[in-house]
PDB file of C-alpha atoms in Angstrom:
ATOM      1  CA  MET A   1     -36.363  34.210  16.333  1.00 45.00           C
ATOM      2  CA  GLU A   2     -32.480  33.564  18.175  1.00 45.00           C
ATOM      3  CA  GLY A   3     -31.734  35.372  15.691  1.00 48.00           C
ATOM      4  CA  GLU A   4     -34.657  38.515  15.771  1.00 48.00           C
ATOM      5  CA  ARG A   5     -33.616  38.029  19.720  1.00 46.00           C
ATOM      6  CA  ALA A   6     -30.015  38.055  18.807  1.00 45.00           C
ATOM      7  CA  GLN A   7     -30.318  40.626  16.431  1.00 48.00           C
ATOM      8  CA  ASP A   8     -32.574  42.911  19.055  1.00 49.00           C
ATOM      9  CA  ILE A   9     -29.780  42.597  22.079  1.00 48.00           C
ATOM     10  CA  SER A  10     -28.117  45.752  22.564  1.00 51.00           C
ATOM     11  CA  LYS A  11     -24.561  46.391  22.509  1.00 52.00           C
ATOM     12  CA  THR A  12     -24.352  47.194  25.795  1.00 52.00           C
ATOM     13  CA  GLN A  13     -26.154  43.833  26.931  1.00 53.00           C
ATOM     14  CA  MET A  14     -23.444  41.959  24.994  1.00 54.00           C
ATOM     15  CA  GLN A  15     -20.370  44.547  27.617  1.00 58.00           C
ATOM     16  CA  PRO A  16     -20.117  42.698  30.208  1.00 58.00           C
ATOM     17  CA  PHE A  17     -20.573  39.383  28.363  1.00 61.00           C
ATOM     18  CA  ALA A  18     -17.514  40.422  25.733  1.00 68.00           C
ATOM     19  CA  GLY A  19     -15.098  39.159  27.209  1.00 72.00           C
ATOM     20  CA  LEU A  20     -16.070  36.836  29.600  1.00 70.00           C
ATOM     21  CA  ALA A  21     -16.559  35.202  25.904  1.00 74.00           C
ATOM     22  CA  ALA A  22     -13.573  35.910  25.251  1.00 78.00           C
ATOM     23  CA  GLN A  23     -12.005  33.759  27.997  1.00 82.00           C
ATOM     24  CA  TYR A  24     -14.559  31.060  28.184  1.00 83.00           C
ATOM     25  CA  PHE A  25     -14.755  30.092  24.778  1.00 86.00           C
ATOM     26  CA  ALA A  26     -12.261  28.117  24.144  1.00 90.00           C
ATOM     27  CA  PRO A  27     -12.829  26.331  27.802  1.00 89.00           C
ATOM     28  CA  LEU A  28     -16.177  25.696  26.846  1.00 87.00           C
ATOM     29  CA  VAL A  29     -15.577  24.403  24.078  1.00 90.00           C
ATOM     30  CA  ARG A  30     -13.832  21.622  26.686  1.00 92.00           C
ATOM     31  CA  PHE A  31     -17.119  21.034  28.822  1.00 89.00           C
ATOM     32  CA  PHE A  32     -18.741  19.773  25.999  1.00 88.00           C
ATOM     33  CA  ARG A  33     -16.303  17.674  23.364  1.00 90.00           C
ATOM     34  CA  ARG A  34     -15.280  16.041  27.180  1.00 91.00           C
ATOM     35  CA  ARG A  35     -19.182  14.997  27.574  1.00 87.00           C
ATOM     36  CA  GLY A  36     -19.330  12.849  23.805  1.00 86.00           C
ATOM     37  CA  TYR A  37     -20.020  16.318  21.510  1.00 86.00           C
ATOM     38  CA  SER A  38     -17.742  16.405  17.544  1.00 88.00           C
ATOM     39  CA  ALA A  39     -15.964  19.808  17.592  1.00 89.00           C
ATOM     40  CA  ASP A  40     -18.939  21.290  15.574  1.00 91.00           C
ATOM     41  CA  ALA A  41     -21.204  20.815  17.654  1.00 88.00           C
ATOM     42  CA  ALA A  42     -19.245  21.877  20.695  1.00 88.00           C
ATOM     43  CA  GLU A  43     -18.530  25.231  19.095  1.00 90.00           C
ATOM     44  CA  ASP A  44     -22.065  25.140  18.994  1.00 90.00           C
ATOM     45  CA  GLY A  45     -23.490  24.658  22.495  1.00 88.00           C
ATOM     46  CA  ALA A  46     -20.537  26.798  24.177  1.00 87.00           C
ATOM     47  CA  GLN A  47     -22.047  29.433  21.610  1.00 88.00           C
ATOM     48  CA  GLU A  48     -25.514  28.400  22.350  1.00 87.00           C
ATOM     49  CA  VAL A  49     -24.077  28.930  26.340  1.00 85.00           C
ATOM     50  CA  PHE A  50     -23.417  33.285  25.487  1.00 80.00           C
ATOM     51  CA  VAL A  51     -27.348  32.978  22.951  1.00 83.00           C
ATOM     52  CA  ARG A  52     -28.797  32.344  26.428  1.00 83.00           C
ATOM     53  CA  MET A  53     -26.780  34.613  28.826  1.00 80.00           C
ATOM     54  CA  LEU A  54     -27.612  37.329  26.312  1.00 78.00           C
ATOM     55  CA  GLY A  55     -31.248  36.213  26.904  1.00 75.00           C
ATOM     56  CA  LEU A  56     -31.311  37.385  30.738  1.00 74.00           C
ATOM     57  CA  GLU A  57     -33.103  39.626  31.921  1.00 72.00           C
ATOM     58  CA  ASP A  58     -31.263  40.941  34.861  1.00 70.00           C
ATOM     59  CA  HIS A  59     -27.883  40.403  34.285  1.00 68.00           C
ATOM     60  CA  ALA A  60     -26.483  42.719  37.922  1.00 68.00           C
ATOM     61  CA  ARG A  61     -28.237  39.734  39.376  1.00 74.00           C
ATOM     62  CA  ILE A  62     -25.725  37.064  38.862  1.00 74.00           C
ATOM     63  CA  GLU A  63     -22.964  37.538  40.870  1.00 79.00           C
ATOM     64  CA  ASN A  64     -20.976  34.317  40.092  1.00 81.00           C
ATOM     65  CA  PRO A  65     -20.944  34.900  35.818  1.00 74.00           C
ATOM     66  CA  ASP A  66     -17.548  32.394  35.446  1.00 76.00           C
ATOM     67  CA  ALA A  67     -19.538  29.805  37.883  1.00 82.00           C
ATOM     68  CA  TYR A  68     -22.972  31.235  36.398  1.00 82.00           C
ATOM     69  CA  LEU A  69     -21.897  29.839  31.910  1.00 81.00           C
ATOM     70  CA  PHE A  70     -20.379  26.443  33.240  1.00 85.00           C
ATOM     71  CA  ARG A  71     -24.530  26.456  34.636  1.00 87.00           C
ATOM     72  CA  VAL A  72     -25.884  26.711  31.863  1.00 88.00           C
ATOM     73  CA  ALA A  73     -23.596  25.092  29.640  1.00 88.00           C
ATOM     74  CA  SER A  74     -24.797  21.549  31.923  1.00 88.00           C
ATOM     75  CA  THR A  75     -28.180  23.223  30.872  1.00 89.00           C
ATOM     76  CA  VAL A  76     -26.973  22.578  27.631  1.00 88.00           C
ATOM     77  CA  VAL A  77     -26.386  19.315  27.718  1.00 87.00           C
ATOM     78  CA  THR A  78     -28.590  18.378  29.957  1.00 88.00           C
ATOM     79  CA  ASP A  79     -31.361  20.121  27.152  1.00 85.00           C
ATOM     80  CA  ARG A  80     -29.956  18.994  24.009  1.00 83.00           C
ATOM     81  CA  ALA A  81     -30.205  15.069  25.108  1.00 82.00           C
ATOM     82  CA  ARG A  82     -34.005  15.688  26.203  1.00 84.00           C
ATOM     83  CA  ARG A  83     -34.832  16.712  22.250  1.00 82.00           C
ATOM     84  CA  ASP A  84     -32.178  14.345  20.974  1.00 74.00           C
ATOM     85  CA  GLY A  85     -33.777  11.640  22.648  1.00 73.00           C
ATOM     86  CA  VAL A  86     -36.231  12.199  21.597  1.00 74.00           C
ATOM     87  CA  ARG A  87     -35.742  12.989  18.147  1.00 72.00           C
ATOM     88  CA  HIS A  88     -34.100   9.397  18.379  1.00 68.00           C
ATOM     89  CA  VAL A  89     -30.381  11.014  16.886  1.00 58.00           C
ATOM     90  CA  SER A  90     -28.652   7.630  18.177  1.00 59.00           C
ATOM     91  CA  ARG A  91     -30.329   5.444  15.176  1.00 64.00           C
ATOM     92  CA  HIS A  92     -29.682   8.177  13.278  1.00 61.00           C
ATOM     93  CA  GLU A  93     -26.628   7.308  10.028  1.00 65.00           C
ATOM     94  CA  SER A  94     -24.469  10.183   8.825  1.00 65.00           C
ATOM     95  CA  ALA A  95     -25.112   9.936   4.907  1.00 66.00           C
ATOM     96  CA  ASP A  96     -21.439  10.478   4.555  1.00 62.00           C
ATOM     97  CA  ASP A  97     -21.477   7.494   6.435  1.00 59.00           C
ATOM     98  CA  LEU A  98     -23.365   5.446   2.966  1.00 62.00           C
ATOM     99  CA  SER A  99     -21.581   4.142   0.809  1.00 61.00           C
ATOM    100  CA  ILE A 100     -23.500   4.597  -2.374  1.00 63.00           C
ATOM    101  CA  ALA A 101     -23.011   2.014  -5.582  1.00 59.00           C
ATOM    102  CA  GLY A 102     -23.156   3.705  -9.251  1.00 63.00           C
ATOM    103  CA  GLU A 103     -25.065   3.811 -11.760  1.00 73.00           C
ATOM    104  CA  GLU A 104     -23.669   0.513 -13.598  1.00 81.00           C
ATOM    105  CA  PRO A 105     -25.231  -2.945 -11.697  1.00 80.00           C
ATOM    106  CA  SER A 106     -22.355  -4.826 -12.015  1.00 85.00           C
ATOM    107  CA  PRO A 107     -21.784  -7.768 -14.359  1.00 89.00           C
ATOM    108  CA  GLU A 108     -22.973 -10.978 -11.899  1.00 90.00           C
ATOM    109  CA  ARG A 109     -26.337  -8.634 -11.301  1.00 88.00           C
ATOM    110  CA  VAL A 110     -27.058  -7.908 -14.593  1.00 89.00           C
ATOM    111  CA  LEU A 111     -27.002 -12.050 -15.073  1.00 92.00           C
ATOM    112  CA  SER A 112     -28.611 -12.450 -11.797  1.00 90.00           C
ATOM    113  CA  ASP A 113     -31.625 -10.651 -12.611  1.00 90.00           C
ATOM    114  CA  ARG A 114     -31.917 -11.788 -16.282  1.00 93.00           C
ATOM    115  CA  GLN A 115     -32.076 -15.029 -14.732  1.00 92.00           C
ATOM    116  CA  GLN A 116     -34.715 -13.791 -12.094  1.00 90.00           C
ATOM    117  CA  LEU A 117     -36.568 -12.827 -15.217  1.00 91.00           C
ATOM    118  CA  GLU A 118     -36.248 -15.916 -17.710  1.00 92.00           C
ATOM    119  CA  ARG A 119     -36.733 -17.633 -14.463  1.00 91.00           C
ATOM    120  CA  LEU A 120     -40.619 -15.630 -13.878  1.00 90.00           C
ATOM    121  CA  ARG A 121     -41.293 -15.791 -17.607  1.00 91.00           C
ATOM    122  CA  VAL A 122     -41.219 -19.823 -17.302  1.00 93.00           C
ATOM    123  CA  VAL A 123     -43.559 -19.464 -14.223  1.00 91.00           C
ATOM    124  CA  LEU A 124     -46.337 -17.762 -15.323  1.00 92.00           C
ATOM    125  CA  ASP A 125     -46.204 -19.167 -18.765  1.00 94.00           C
ATOM    126  CA  GLU A 126     -47.117 -22.481 -16.701  1.00 94.00           C
ATOM    127  CA  MET A 127     -50.364 -20.120 -15.835  1.00 94.00           C
ATOM    128  CA  PRO A 128     -54.265 -21.164 -17.557  1.00 95.00           C
ATOM    129  CA  ALA A 129     -53.901 -17.900 -19.670  1.00 94.00           C
ATOM    130  CA  ARG A 130     -56.589 -16.550 -17.743  1.00 94.00           C
ATOM    131  CA  ARG A 131     -55.489 -16.697 -14.077  1.00 94.00           C
ATOM    132  CA  ARG A 132     -52.032 -15.298 -16.008  1.00 94.00           C
ATOM    133  CA  GLU A 133     -54.121 -11.259 -17.284  1.00 94.00           C
ATOM    134  CA  ILE A 134     -55.512 -12.290 -14.001  1.00 93.00           C
ATOM    135  CA  LEU A 135     -52.811 -11.533 -11.680  1.00 92.00           C
ATOM    136  CA  MET A 136     -50.928  -9.071 -14.918  1.00 92.00           C
ATOM    137  CA  LEU A 137     -54.069  -7.255 -14.768  1.00 93.00           C
ATOM    138  CA  SER A 138     -54.201  -7.196 -11.519  1.00 91.00           C
ATOM    139  CA  ARG A 139     -50.786  -5.922 -10.231  1.00 89.00           C
ATOM    140  CA  MET A 140     -49.440  -4.354 -13.828  1.00 88.00           C
ATOM    141  CA  ASP A 141     -52.363  -3.034 -14.972  1.00 89.00           C
ATOM    142  CA  GLY A 142     -53.882  -1.507 -10.978  1.00 90.00           C
ATOM    143  CA  LEU A 143     -57.482  -2.952 -12.223  1.00 90.00           C
ATOM    144  CA  SER A 144     -59.405  -3.878  -9.045  1.00 92.00           C
ATOM    145  CA  TYR A 145     -60.778  -7.208  -8.505  1.00 93.00           C
ATOM    146  CA  SER A 146     -64.212  -5.665  -8.787  1.00 93.00           C
ATOM    147  CA  GLN A 147     -62.683  -3.879 -11.747  1.00 93.00           C
ATOM    148  CA  LEU A 148     -62.022  -7.211 -13.911  1.00 93.00           C
ATOM    149  CA  ALA A 149     -64.797  -9.256 -12.404  1.00 94.00           C
ATOM    150  CA  ALA A 150     -67.261  -6.981 -14.884  1.00 94.00           C
ATOM    151  CA  ARG A 151     -64.468  -7.536 -17.188  1.00 93.00           C
ATOM    152  CA  TYR A 152     -63.804 -11.145 -16.702  1.00 94.00           C
ATOM    153  CA  GLY A 153     -68.312 -11.539 -16.770  1.00 95.00           C
ATOM    154  CA  VAL A 154     -67.619 -13.388 -12.838  1.00 95.00           C
ATOM    155  CA  THR A 155     -67.976 -12.732  -9.461  1.00 95.00           C
ATOM    156  CA  VAL A 156     -65.144 -10.538  -7.029  1.00 94.00           C
ATOM    157  CA  SER A 157     -64.716 -13.838  -5.606  1.00 95.00           C
ATOM    158  CA  ALA A 158     -63.885 -15.706  -8.242  1.00 94.00           C
ATOM    159  CA  ILE A 159     -61.596 -13.333  -9.196  1.00 94.00           C
ATOM    160  CA  GLU A 160     -60.670 -12.350  -5.866  1.00 94.00           C
ATOM    161  CA  LYS A 161     -59.450 -17.319  -5.724  1.00 95.00           C
ATOM    162  CA  GLN A 162     -57.941 -17.149  -9.190  1.00 94.00           C
ATOM    163  CA  MET A 163     -55.477 -13.568  -7.389  1.00 93.00           C
ATOM    164  CA  MET A 164     -54.868 -16.745  -4.904  1.00 94.00           C
ATOM    165  CA  LYS A 165     -54.162 -19.661  -6.558  1.00 94.00           C
ATOM    166  CA  ALA A 166     -52.050 -17.254  -8.720  1.00 92.00           C
ATOM    167  CA  ILE A 167     -49.983 -15.616  -6.563  1.00 91.00           C
ATOM    168  CA  ALA A 168     -49.729 -18.833  -4.568  1.00 92.00           C
ATOM    169  CA  HIS A 169     -48.889 -21.075  -7.738  1.00 92.00           C
ATOM    170  CA  MET A 170     -45.768 -17.875  -7.877  1.00 90.00           C
ATOM    171  CA  HIS A 171     -43.944 -18.185  -4.044  1.00 89.00           C
ATOM    172  CA  ARG A 172     -43.854 -21.771  -4.988  1.00 91.00           C
ATOM    173  CA  ARG A 173     -42.722 -21.809  -7.957  1.00 89.00           C
ATOM    174  CA  MET A 174     -39.851 -18.853  -7.450  1.00 85.00           C
ATOM    175  CA  GLY A 175     -39.293 -20.926  -3.579  1.00 79.00           C
ATOM    176  CA  GLU A 176     -38.069 -23.537  -5.766  1.00 62.00           C
ATOM    177  CA  GLU A 177     -33.870 -22.551  -6.199  1.00 47.00           C
TER     178      GLU A 177
END
């Protein structure tokens, strides 16, 4: 929308601001930088000031364009702070700062995972076969409790009890170090 609006602005409207843009672009960038903006964001802010100035209906009513530029810049700062607050920008993290591990896990991680899997196999083997099977069908195959009840010819309540016992056993045994 702003691109369309910028295209609709005639060259005659832009002429009074061409000199202001050349004269005040760098001071506006410094204005935004002093308020904590990055170099890119400061340049964007300065551009936004000129876009807002060009969007004005009646340029002739501006008595002091120099002062008015910085008044608009203050408004841009306020509007961006409001917008950033709503978007919780301060909580965002740059993807550039993230360290992404390689595709290959470290040898220590591989060993730890293998030990954890072996421990899980031992804990599962400790359960009665039917309970282990119900747990695996529910968690691995995604069968619902009612599907399991129909499969084993028992009530949903019986399946719930088997699942509670299986989960309690897993927590008890896997929690041990």
